[in-house]
């Protein structure tokens, strides 16, 4: 049985429109391709000084966080999600190396 990931979205200084919440939800769901065991993803959207997007991903014993800002939410989502994916790949690689080290004679 697999994990179910909970996604929480918060918007600061504005009301997030449905299309924006759909985009960040779809983006968060893509994280599941890069790591097993993601239990929760929190997304903060801020429209105070630029378009800021912050992802916090909870995966087993790790908490991964990334933030990006630009003049458009699309750019910020892309930037922050790329940072998360990079970190998820590192976590997966470390877990894989650790498992392989346990099986060596």
PDB file of C-alpha atoms in Angstrom:
ATOM      1  CA  UNK A   1       0.000   0.000   0.000  1.00  0.00           C
ATOM      2  CA  UNK A   2       1.400   3.398  -0.989  1.00  0.00           C
ATOM      3  CA  UNK A   3       1.524   6.686   0.782  1.00  0.00           C
ATOM      4  CA  UNK A   4      -1.126   9.336   0.375  1.00  0.00           C
ATOM      5  CA  UNK A   5       0.287  12.817   0.039  1.00  0.00           C
ATOM      6  CA  UNK A   6      -1.617  15.690   1.634  1.00  0.00           C
ATOM      7  CA  UNK A   7      -1.277  19.057  -0.098  1.00  0.00           C
ATOM      8  CA  UNK A   8      -1.901  22.300   1.803  1.00  0.00           C
ATOM      9  CA  UNK A   9      -1.964  25.594  -0.098  1.00  0.00           C
ATOM     10  CA  UNK A  10      -1.810  28.995   1.581  1.00  0.00           C
ATOM     11  CA  UNK A  11      -2.053  32.347  -0.193  1.00  0.00           C
ATOM     12  CA  UNK A  12      -0.676  35.448   1.484  1.00  0.00           C
ATOM     13  CA  UNK A  13      -1.716  38.983   0.570  1.00  0.00           C
ATOM     14  CA  UNK A  14      -4.163  37.786  -2.118  1.00  0.00           C
ATOM     15  CA  UNK A  15      -6.860  35.232  -2.934  1.00  0.00           C
ATOM     16  CA  UNK A  16      -5.434  32.444  -5.110  1.00  0.00           C
ATOM     17  CA  UNK A  17      -7.519  31.812  -8.195  1.00  0.00           C
ATOM     18  CA  UNK A  18      -8.566  28.208  -9.014  1.00  0.00           C
ATOM     19  CA  UNK A  19      -6.214  27.821 -11.996  1.00  0.00           C
ATOM     20  CA  UNK A  20      -3.217  28.753  -9.828  1.00  0.00           C
ATOM     21  CA  UNK A  21      -4.121  26.231  -7.139  1.00  0.00           C
ATOM     22  CA  UNK A  22      -4.590  23.569  -9.838  1.00  0.00           C
ATOM     23  CA  UNK A  23      -1.133  24.294 -11.262  1.00  0.00           C
ATOM     24  CA  UNK A  24       0.667  24.109  -7.905  1.00  0.00           C
ATOM     25  CA  UNK A  25      -1.257  20.944  -6.967  1.00  0.00           C
ATOM     26  CA  UNK A  26      -0.270  19.274 -10.253  1.00  0.00           C
ATOM     27  CA  UNK A  27       3.323  20.387  -9.709  1.00  0.00           C
ATOM     28  CA  UNK A  28       3.377  18.951  -6.174  1.00  0.00           C
ATOM     29  CA  UNK A  29       1.977  15.646  -7.435  1.00  0.00           C
ATOM     30  CA  UNK A  30       4.937  15.392  -9.847  1.00  0.00           C
ATOM     31  CA  UNK A  31       7.264  15.216  -6.836  1.00  0.00           C
ATOM     32  CA  UNK A  32       5.960  11.679  -6.232  1.00  0.00           C
ATOM     33  CA  UNK A  33       7.910  10.524  -9.306  1.00  0.00           C
ATOM     34  CA  UNK A  34      11.176  11.428  -7.607  1.00  0.00           C
ATOM     35  CA  UNK A  35      10.691  10.004  -4.125  1.00  0.00           C
ATOM     36  CA  UNK A  36       8.695   7.381  -2.307  1.00  0.00           C
ATOM     37  CA  UNK A  37       7.161   8.229   1.012  1.00  0.00           C
ATOM     38  CA  UNK A  38       6.200  11.877   0.587  1.00  0.00           C
ATOM     39  CA  UNK A  39       3.484  12.355   3.195  1.00  0.00           C
ATOM     40  CA  UNK A  40       2.750  16.072   2.925  1.00  0.00           C
ATOM     41  CA  UNK A  41       3.533  19.085   0.774  1.00  0.00           C
ATOM     42  CA  UNK A  42       2.856  22.605   1.944  1.00  0.00           C
ATOM     43  CA  UNK A  43       2.739  25.378  -0.621  1.00  0.00           C
ATOM     44  CA  UNK A  44       2.839  29.071   0.219  1.00  0.00           C
ATOM     45  CA  UNK A  45       1.984  31.615  -2.462  1.00  0.00           C
ATOM     46  CA  UNK A  46       2.813  35.243  -1.721  1.00  0.00           C
ATOM     47  CA  UNK A  47       1.992  38.284  -3.822  1.00  0.00           C
ATOM     48  CA  UNK A  48       3.453  41.005  -1.599  1.00  0.00           C
ATOM     49  CA  UNK A  49       6.860  41.809  -3.125  1.00  0.00           C
ATOM     50  CA  UNK A  50       6.848  39.827  -6.354  1.00  0.00           C
ATOM     51  CA  UNK A  51       5.335  36.433  -7.021  1.00  0.00           C
ATOM     52  CA  UNK A  52       6.820  34.135  -4.373  1.00  0.00           C
ATOM     53  CA  UNK A  53       6.286  30.370  -4.264  1.00  0.00           C
ATOM     54  CA  UNK A  54       7.559  28.162  -1.444  1.00  0.00           C
ATOM     55  CA  UNK A  55       7.293  24.371  -1.296  1.00  0.00           C
ATOM     56  CA  UNK A  56       7.894  22.366   1.886  1.00  0.00           C
ATOM     57  CA  UNK A  57       7.952  18.621   1.303  1.00  0.00           C
ATOM     58  CA  UNK A  58       7.811  16.092   4.145  1.00  0.00           C
ATOM     59  CA  UNK A  59       9.383  12.767   3.212  1.00  0.00           C
ATOM     60  CA  UNK A  60       9.986  10.115   5.896  1.00  0.00           C
ATOM     61  CA  UNK A  61      12.877  11.523   7.964  1.00  0.00           C
ATOM     62  CA  UNK A  62      13.453  14.622   5.830  1.00  0.00           C
ATOM     63  CA  UNK A  63      11.895  18.035   5.370  1.00  0.00           C
ATOM     64  CA  UNK A  64      12.802  19.684   2.080  1.00  0.00           C
ATOM     65  CA  UNK A  65      12.157  23.351   1.454  1.00  0.00           C
ATOM     66  CA  UNK A  66      12.583  25.562  -1.601  1.00  0.00           C
ATOM     67  CA  UNK A  67      11.481  29.062  -2.470  1.00  0.00           C
ATOM     68  CA  UNK A  68      11.616  31.163  -5.609  1.00  0.00           C
ATOM     69  CA  UNK A  69      10.344  34.572  -6.642  1.00  0.00           C
ATOM     70  CA  UNK A  70       9.931  36.363  -9.942  1.00  0.00           C
ATOM     71  CA  UNK A  71       7.517  38.625 -11.759  1.00  0.00           C
ATOM     72  CA  UNK A  72       5.183  35.721 -12.684  1.00  0.00           C
ATOM     73  CA  UNK A  73       3.806  32.840 -10.623  1.00  0.00           C
ATOM     74  CA  UNK A  74       4.560  30.393 -13.456  1.00  0.00           C
ATOM     75  CA  UNK A  75       8.279  31.253 -13.301  1.00  0.00           C
ATOM     76  CA  UNK A  76       8.329  31.057  -9.497  1.00  0.00           C
ATOM     77  CA  UNK A  77       6.530  27.681  -9.482  1.00  0.00           C
ATOM     78  CA  UNK A  78       8.990  26.325 -12.042  1.00  0.00           C
ATOM     79  CA  UNK A  79      12.028  27.617 -10.162  1.00  0.00           C
ATOM     80  CA  UNK A  80      10.938  26.379  -6.743  1.00  0.00           C
ATOM     81  CA  UNK A  81       9.812  22.988  -8.054  1.00  0.00           C
ATOM     82  CA  UNK A  82      13.149  22.455  -9.837  1.00  0.00           C
ATOM     83  CA  UNK A  83      14.929  23.098  -6.535  1.00  0.00           C
ATOM     84  CA  UNK A  84      12.682  20.561  -4.768  1.00  0.00           C
ATOM     85  CA  UNK A  85      13.214  17.945  -7.489  1.00  0.00           C
ATOM     86  CA  UNK A  86      16.982  18.392  -7.248  1.00  0.00           C
ATOM     87  CA  UNK A  87      16.850  17.861  -3.476  1.00  0.00           C
ATOM     88  CA  UNK A  88      14.523  14.853  -3.825  1.00  0.00           C
ATOM     89  CA  UNK A  89      16.984  13.238  -6.247  1.00  0.00           C
ATOM     90  CA  UNK A  90      19.803  13.741  -3.710  1.00  0.00           C
ATOM     91  CA  UNK A  91      17.720  12.147  -0.946  1.00  0.00           C
ATOM     92  CA  UNK A  92      16.863   9.185  -3.188  1.00  0.00           C
ATOM     93  CA  UNK A  93      20.523   8.775  -4.157  1.00  0.00           C
ATOM     94  CA  UNK A  94      21.639   8.814  -0.512  1.00  0.00           C
ATOM     95  CA  UNK A  95      18.975   6.260   0.412  1.00  0.00           C
ATOM     96  CA  UNK A  96      20.024   4.051  -2.503  1.00  0.00           C
ATOM     97  CA  UNK A  97      23.716   4.293  -1.580  1.00  0.00           C
ATOM     98  CA  UNK A  98      22.888   3.503   2.033  1.00  0.00           C
ATOM     99  CA  UNK A  99      20.859   0.422   1.058  1.00  0.00           C
ATOM    100  CA  UNK A 100      23.625  -0.804  -1.263  1.00  0.00           C
ATOM    101  CA  UNK A 101      26.243  -0.322   1.475  1.00  0.00           C
ATOM    102  CA  UNK A 102      24.199  -2.519   3.845  1.00  0.00           C
ATOM    103  CA  UNK A 103      24.266  -5.423   1.360  1.00  0.00           C
ATOM    104  CA  UNK A 104      27.998  -5.371   0.690  1.00  0.00           C
ATOM    105  CA  UNK A 105      30.022  -8.248   2.171  1.00  0.00           C
TER     106      UNK A 105
END
